[in-house]
């Protein structure tokens, strides 16, 4: 089973993705974590990503598409995975659809975490004081929200046509949201 967790920055994709992956025994693929590790290790991908990441912009598809393909074709993602943080652009969605279709698979569910903007900003600002993530600055947060609206939100309509998008109210507690997701997925 392939499940995509979609939502604005700060909507709780990472938090709910982890709970879901553990419950279903599936790997979680998180492009944000992969890019943060690459930047920390100073790899070529990390060096290319950093200038975009720190400003809250998307890392260009030219850098991210190979990374996504590599992750999806790893043996542990053969039977399913939780996708956290990608696809984020039309080109990434096309690659995911094509890679899965080549193996006779497809995205089964898309969970759209719906959180109002005030709460998103509150969460990212709170994390900023705890973790000091380089893209949790006020300026980068603003850019991330704009980029989400412009580049990623259109994917809702793209997948909506297939009837696999479930809107999940994401403003409650972590446990309430996890319960709602369990109800939607049916396990
Ligand atoms: P990500 O790491 O994916 O970050 P994000 O979308 O901004 O989400 P974030 O981690 O903030 O939030 P989450 O929803 O988990 O991407 C960072 C950057 O990497 C991008 O800007 C881009 O530069 C690059 N990138 C990543 N993937 C890319 C791709 N595919 N293509 C191009 N570039 C890419 O929210 C979690 C926060 O909310 C946490 O602090 C958590 O504790 C809190 N929270 C969660 N649930 C909560 C709840 N119910 N109540 C209160 N707080 C809650």
Short mmCIF file of N, CA and C in Angstrom, two decimals, residues 8-129:
data_model
loop_
_atom_site.label_atom_id
_atom_site.label_comp_id
_atom_site.label_asym_id
_atom_site.label_seq_id
_atom_site.Cartn_x
_atom_site.Cartn_y
_atom_site.Cartn_z
N UNK A 8 0.43 21.45 4.11
CA UNK A 8 1.31 22.62 4.15
C UNK A 8 2.45 22.37 5.15
N UNK A 9 3.51 23.16 5.06
CA UNK A 9 4.57 23.03 6.06
C UNK A 9 4.01 23.25 7.46
N UNK A 10 4.37 22.37 8.37
CA UNK A 10 3.88 22.48 9.74
C UNK A 10 2.55 21.79 9.98
N UNK A 11 2.02 21.11 8.96
CA UNK A 11 0.69 20.49 9.13
C UNK A 11 0.76 19.16 9.88
N UNK A 12 1.97 18.64 10.11
CA UNK A 12 2.10 17.41 10.89
C UNK A 12 2.36 16.17 10.05
N UNK A 13 2.87 16.36 8.85
CA UNK A 13 3.12 15.22 7.95
C UNK A 13 4.11 14.23 8.59
N UNK A 14 5.19 14.79 9.11
CA UNK A 14 6.23 13.94 9.71
C UNK A 14 5.69 13.16 10.90
N UNK A 15 4.95 13.86 11.76
CA UNK A 15 4.41 13.25 12.98
C UNK A 15 3.43 12.12 12.65
N UNK A 16 2.48 12.40 11.77
CA UNK A 16 1.46 11.38 11.44
C UNK A 16 2.06 10.29 10.56
N UNK A 17 3.02 10.65 9.71
CA UNK A 17 3.66 9.65 8.85
C UNK A 17 4.37 8.60 9.67
N UNK A 18 5.03 9.04 10.75
CA UNK A 18 5.78 8.12 11.61
C UNK A 18 4.82 7.14 12.30
N UNK A 19 3.73 7.67 12.83
CA UNK A 19 2.75 6.82 13.52
C UNK A 19 2.17 5.79 12.55
N UNK A 20 1.83 6.27 11.36
CA UNK A 20 1.20 5.40 10.36
C UNK A 20 2.17 4.33 9.87
N UNK A 21 3.41 4.72 9.63
CA UNK A 21 4.42 3.77 9.13
C UNK A 21 4.64 2.66 10.17
N UNK A 22 4.71 3.05 11.44
CA UNK A 22 4.92 2.04 12.48
C UNK A 22 3.72 1.11 12.58
N UNK A 23 2.52 1.69 12.50
CA UNK A 23 1.32 0.86 12.64
C UNK A 23 1.19 -0.13 11.48
N UNK A 24 1.47 0.33 10.26
CA UNK A 24 1.27 -0.54 9.09
C UNK A 24 2.52 -1.36 8.75
N UNK A 25 3.64 -1.10 9.47
CA UNK A 25 4.88 -1.83 9.18
C UNK A 25 5.43 -1.51 7.80
N UNK A 26 5.29 -0.24 7.40
CA UNK A 26 5.80 0.19 6.08
C UNK A 26 6.94 1.18 6.27
N UNK A 27 7.87 1.24 5.32
CA UNK A 27 8.91 2.27 5.43
C UNK A 27 8.33 3.66 5.17
N UNK A 28 8.91 4.67 5.80
CA UNK A 28 8.49 6.05 5.53
C UNK A 28 9.62 6.72 4.76
N UNK A 29 9.28 7.29 3.62
CA UNK A 29 10.28 8.00 2.81
C UNK A 29 10.00 9.49 2.98
N UNK A 30 10.97 10.22 3.51
CA UNK A 30 10.79 11.64 3.82
C UNK A 30 11.87 12.45 3.12
N UNK A 31 11.51 13.15 2.06
CA UNK A 31 12.55 13.87 1.30
C UNK A 31 13.20 14.97 2.16
N UNK A 32 12.43 15.61 3.04
CA UNK A 32 13.01 16.65 3.90
C UNK A 32 14.14 16.08 4.76
N UNK A 33 13.90 14.90 5.37
CA UNK A 33 14.94 14.28 6.22
C UNK A 33 16.15 13.89 5.38
N UNK A 34 15.90 13.37 4.19
CA UNK A 34 17.01 12.94 3.33
C UNK A 34 17.87 14.16 2.95
N UNK A 35 17.19 15.27 2.63
CA UNK A 35 17.93 16.48 2.26
C UNK A 35 18.68 17.05 3.46
N UNK A 36 18.06 17.02 4.64
CA UNK A 36 18.75 17.54 5.84
C UNK A 36 20.00 16.70 6.13
N UNK A 37 19.90 15.36 5.97
CA UNK A 37 21.06 14.50 6.21
C UNK A 37 22.14 14.79 5.16
N UNK A 38 21.74 15.01 3.92
CA UNK A 38 22.71 15.28 2.85
C UNK A 38 23.43 16.61 3.10
N UNK A 39 22.67 17.60 3.61
CA UNK A 39 23.30 18.90 3.90
C UNK A 39 24.29 18.76 5.06
N UNK A 40 23.90 17.97 6.07
CA UNK A 40 24.76 17.77 7.24
C UNK A 40 26.06 17.07 6.82
N UNK A 41 25.93 16.10 5.93
CA UNK A 41 27.11 15.34 5.49
C UNK A 41 27.90 16.07 4.40
N UNK A 42 27.34 17.17 3.88
CA UNK A 42 28.05 17.94 2.85
C UNK A 42 28.20 17.19 1.53
N UNK A 43 27.25 16.33 1.19
CA UNK A 43 27.31 15.59 -0.09
C UNK A 43 27.01 16.57 -1.23
N UNK A 44 27.28 16.18 -2.49
CA UNK A 44 26.95 17.06 -3.62
C UNK A 44 25.47 17.46 -3.63
N UNK A 45 24.57 16.51 -3.35
CA UNK A 45 23.14 16.85 -3.31
C UNK A 45 22.88 17.86 -2.19
N UNK A 46 23.49 17.62 -1.04
CA UNK A 46 23.30 18.52 0.10
C UNK A 46 23.78 19.93 -0.21
N UNK A 47 24.92 20.01 -0.89
CA UNK A 47 25.46 21.35 -1.21
C UNK A 47 24.56 22.07 -2.21
N UNK A 48 24.02 21.31 -3.16
CA UNK A 48 23.10 21.93 -4.14
C UNK A 48 21.80 22.36 -3.46
N UNK A 49 21.34 21.56 -2.49
CA UNK A 49 20.03 21.81 -1.86
C UNK A 49 20.06 23.03 -0.93
N UNK A 50 21.18 23.23 -0.27
CA UNK A 50 21.22 24.17 0.87
C UNK A 50 20.71 25.58 0.57
N UNK A 51 21.14 26.15 -0.56
CA UNK A 51 20.76 27.55 -0.81
C UNK A 51 19.23 27.69 -0.98
N UNK A 52 18.59 26.66 -1.53
CA UNK A 52 17.14 26.71 -1.72
C UNK A 52 16.44 26.43 -0.39
N UNK A 53 16.89 25.35 0.26
CA UNK A 53 16.30 24.92 1.53
C UNK A 53 16.26 26.06 2.55
N UNK A 54 17.42 26.70 2.76
CA UNK A 54 17.50 27.72 3.80
C UNK A 54 16.56 28.89 3.55
N UNK A 55 16.24 29.15 2.28
CA UNK A 55 15.33 30.26 1.97
C UNK A 55 13.86 29.82 2.01
N UNK A 56 13.63 28.52 2.16
CA UNK A 56 12.26 28.02 2.17
C UNK A 56 11.74 27.72 0.78
N UNK A 57 12.65 27.74 -0.20
CA UNK A 57 12.23 27.40 -1.58
C UNK A 57 12.34 25.90 -1.80
N UNK A 58 11.66 25.40 -2.82
CA UNK A 58 11.81 23.99 -3.14
C UNK A 58 13.19 23.75 -3.75
N UNK A 59 13.78 22.62 -3.40
CA UNK A 59 15.01 22.21 -4.06
C UNK A 59 14.60 21.83 -5.49
N UNK A 60 15.35 22.28 -6.52
CA UNK A 60 14.88 22.07 -7.90
C UNK A 60 14.65 20.59 -8.24
N UNK A 61 13.67 20.36 -9.10
CA UNK A 61 13.37 18.99 -9.53
C UNK A 61 14.62 18.29 -10.08
N UNK A 62 15.50 19.06 -10.74
CA UNK A 62 16.70 18.46 -11.32
C UNK A 62 17.53 17.73 -10.27
N UNK A 63 17.43 18.21 -9.02
CA UNK A 63 18.19 17.58 -7.93
C UNK A 63 17.35 16.46 -7.28
N UNK A 64 16.06 16.71 -7.14
CA UNK A 64 15.22 15.84 -6.31
C UNK A 64 14.68 14.61 -7.07
N UNK A 65 14.50 14.71 -8.38
CA UNK A 65 13.86 13.61 -9.10
C UNK A 65 14.65 12.30 -9.00
N UNK A 66 15.98 12.37 -9.15
CA UNK A 66 16.80 11.15 -9.05
C UNK A 66 16.72 10.55 -7.66
N UNK A 67 16.71 11.45 -6.68
CA UNK A 67 16.64 11.01 -5.28
C UNK A 67 15.32 10.24 -5.04
N UNK A 68 14.23 10.78 -5.54
CA UNK A 68 12.92 10.14 -5.37
C UNK A 68 12.89 8.78 -6.05
N UNK A 69 13.38 8.74 -7.27
CA UNK A 69 13.39 7.49 -8.04
C UNK A 69 14.20 6.43 -7.26
N UNK A 70 15.36 6.85 -6.75
CA UNK A 70 16.22 5.94 -5.99
C UNK A 70 15.51 5.38 -4.77
N UNK A 71 14.80 6.23 -4.05
CA UNK A 71 14.12 5.78 -2.83
C UNK A 71 12.97 4.83 -3.15
N UNK A 72 12.21 5.17 -4.19
CA UNK A 72 11.03 4.34 -4.51
C UNK A 72 11.41 2.97 -5.06
N UNK A 73 12.62 2.87 -5.62
CA UNK A 73 13.01 1.59 -6.22
C UNK A 73 13.89 0.75 -5.28
N UNK A 74 14.03 1.20 -4.03
CA UNK A 74 14.74 0.38 -3.04
C UNK A 74 13.88 -0.84 -2.71
N UNK A 75 14.51 -2.00 -2.47
CA UNK A 75 13.73 -3.22 -2.21
C UNK A 75 12.74 -3.08 -1.06
N UNK A 76 13.07 -2.32 -0.02
CA UNK A 76 12.13 -2.28 1.11
C UNK A 76 10.85 -1.50 0.79
N UNK A 77 10.84 -0.78 -0.35
CA UNK A 77 9.61 -0.09 -0.76
C UNK A 77 8.85 -0.87 -1.84
N UNK A 78 9.24 -2.14 -2.01
CA UNK A 78 8.59 -2.97 -3.04
C UNK A 78 7.08 -3.11 -2.85
N UNK A 79 6.68 -3.30 -1.59
CA UNK A 79 5.27 -3.61 -1.34
C UNK A 79 4.48 -2.43 -0.81
N UNK A 80 5.17 -1.30 -0.60
CA UNK A 80 4.43 -0.15 -0.11
C UNK A 80 5.33 0.79 0.66
N UNK A 81 4.83 1.99 0.90
CA UNK A 81 5.60 2.98 1.66
C UNK A 81 4.68 4.15 2.01
N UNK A 82 5.11 4.90 3.03
CA UNK A 82 4.45 6.16 3.36
C UNK A 82 5.32 7.26 2.75
N UNK A 83 4.72 8.08 1.90
CA UNK A 83 5.45 9.17 1.24
C UNK A 83 5.21 10.46 2.01
N UNK A 84 6.27 11.03 2.56
CA UNK A 84 6.15 12.23 3.39
C UNK A 84 7.00 13.34 2.76
N UNK A 85 6.34 14.37 2.23
CA UNK A 85 7.10 15.50 1.69
C UNK A 85 7.34 15.44 0.19
N UNK A 86 6.84 14.44 -0.45
CA UNK A 86 6.89 14.36 -1.91
C UNK A 86 5.78 13.43 -2.39
N UNK A 87 5.28 13.57 -3.61
CA UNK A 87 5.62 14.60 -4.58
C UNK A 87 5.14 15.98 -4.14
N UNK A 88 5.88 17.00 -4.58
CA UNK A 88 5.57 18.38 -4.22
C UNK A 88 5.38 19.23 -5.46
N UNK A 89 5.68 18.71 -6.63
CA UNK A 89 5.50 19.46 -7.89
C UNK A 89 4.86 18.51 -8.90
N UNK A 90 4.37 19.09 -10.01
CA UNK A 90 3.75 18.27 -11.05
C UNK A 90 4.76 17.25 -11.60
N UNK A 91 6.02 17.67 -11.79
CA UNK A 91 7.03 16.75 -12.34
C UNK A 91 7.31 15.60 -11.37
N UNK A 92 7.32 15.90 -10.08
CA UNK A 92 7.54 14.83 -9.10
C UNK A 92 6.37 13.86 -9.07
N UNK A 93 5.15 14.41 -9.18
CA UNK A 93 3.95 13.55 -9.18
C UNK A 93 3.98 12.61 -10.40
N UNK A 94 4.39 13.17 -11.52
CA UNK A 94 4.46 12.36 -12.74
C UNK A 94 5.46 11.22 -12.57
N UNK A 95 6.61 11.53 -11.96
CA UNK A 95 7.63 10.51 -11.75
C UNK A 95 7.14 9.41 -10.79
N UNK A 96 6.48 9.82 -9.72
CA UNK A 96 5.97 8.84 -8.75
C UNK A 96 4.94 7.95 -9.43
N UNK A 97 4.00 8.57 -10.15
CA UNK A 97 2.95 7.79 -10.83
C UNK A 97 3.58 6.79 -11.80
N UNK A 98 4.56 7.25 -12.57
CA UNK A 98 5.18 6.41 -13.59
C UNK A 98 5.99 5.28 -12.96
N UNK A 99 6.76 5.59 -11.92
CA UNK A 99 7.60 4.57 -11.28
C UNK A 99 6.72 3.46 -10.69
N UNK A 100 5.62 3.86 -10.04
CA UNK A 100 4.74 2.85 -9.46
C UNK A 100 4.02 2.07 -10.56
N UNK A 101 3.57 2.77 -11.60
CA UNK A 101 2.83 2.11 -12.69
C UNK A 101 3.69 1.05 -13.39
N UNK A 102 4.99 1.31 -13.49
CA UNK A 102 5.89 0.34 -14.13
C UNK A 102 5.90 -0.99 -13.39
N UNK A 103 5.53 -0.95 -12.09
CA UNK A 103 5.49 -2.20 -11.29
C UNK A 103 4.06 -2.63 -11.05
N UNK A 104 3.12 -2.03 -11.77
CA UNK A 104 1.71 -2.41 -11.61
C UNK A 104 1.12 -1.88 -10.31
N UNK A 105 1.71 -0.80 -9.77
CA UNK A 105 1.23 -0.25 -8.51
C UNK A 105 0.75 1.18 -8.70
N UNK A 106 0.15 1.73 -7.65
CA UNK A 106 -0.30 3.12 -7.72
C UNK A 106 -0.44 3.65 -6.30
N UNK A 107 -0.60 4.96 -6.18
CA UNK A 107 -0.89 5.53 -4.86
C UNK A 107 -2.30 5.08 -4.47
N UNK A 108 -2.44 4.56 -3.25
CA UNK A 108 -3.76 4.07 -2.83
C UNK A 108 -4.57 5.13 -2.08
N UNK A 109 -3.87 5.88 -1.23
CA UNK A 109 -4.56 6.91 -0.44
C UNK A 109 -3.73 8.18 -0.39
N UNK A 110 -4.40 9.31 -0.40
CA UNK A 110 -3.73 10.58 -0.15
C UNK A 110 -4.42 11.23 1.04
N UNK A 111 -3.65 11.46 2.08
CA UNK A 111 -4.20 12.08 3.29
C UNK A 111 -3.80 13.54 3.28
N UNK A 112 -4.79 14.40 3.18
CA UNK A 112 -4.53 15.84 3.10
C UNK A 112 -4.76 16.45 4.48
N UNK A 113 -3.67 16.81 5.15
CA UNK A 113 -3.79 17.38 6.50
C UNK A 113 -4.15 18.85 6.39
N UNK A 114 -5.31 19.18 6.91
CA UNK A 114 -5.89 20.51 6.74
C UNK A 114 -5.75 21.30 8.05
N UNK A 115 -4.88 22.30 8.04
CA UNK A 115 -4.63 23.09 9.25
C UNK A 115 -4.63 24.57 8.86
N UNK A 116 -5.26 25.44 9.69
CA UNK A 116 -5.30 26.85 9.28
C UNK A 116 -3.92 27.50 9.43
N UNK A 117 -3.76 28.58 8.67
CA UNK A 117 -2.42 29.16 8.51
C UNK A 117 -1.84 29.70 9.83
N UNK A 118 -2.72 30.24 10.67
CA UNK A 118 -2.24 30.78 11.95
C UNK A 118 -1.59 29.68 12.78
N UNK A 119 -2.23 28.50 12.79
CA UNK A 119 -1.71 27.37 13.55
C UNK A 119 -0.40 26.84 12.93
N UNK A 120 -0.33 26.85 11.59
CA UNK A 120 0.90 26.40 10.92
C UNK A 120 2.08 27.26 11.36
N UNK A 121 1.87 28.57 11.33
CA UNK A 121 2.95 29.50 11.70
C UNK A 121 3.31 29.31 13.17
N UNK A 122 2.30 29.11 14.01
CA UNK A 122 2.56 28.91 15.44
C UNK A 122 3.45 27.67 15.65
N UNK A 123 3.12 26.57 14.97
CA UNK A 123 3.90 25.33 15.15
C UNK A 123 5.33 25.48 14.69
N UNK A 124 5.51 26.10 13.52
CA UNK A 124 6.88 26.22 12.99
C UNK A 124 7.71 27.18 13.85
N UNK A 125 7.06 28.24 14.35
CA UNK A 125 7.78 29.19 15.20
C UNK A 125 8.16 28.51 16.51
N UNK A 126 7.26 27.67 17.04
CA UNK A 126 7.56 26.95 18.29
C UNK A 126 8.74 26.00 18.07
N UNK A 127 8.74 25.31 16.93
CA UNK A 127 9.83 24.38 16.66
C UNK A 127 11.15 25.13 16.49
N UNK A 128 11.06 26.31 15.92
CA UNK A 128 12.26 27.11 15.70
C UNK A 128 13.01 27.35 17.00
N UNK A 129 12.24 27.67 18.07
CA UNK A 129 12.95 27.93 19.33
C UNK A 129 13.47 26.64 19.97
#
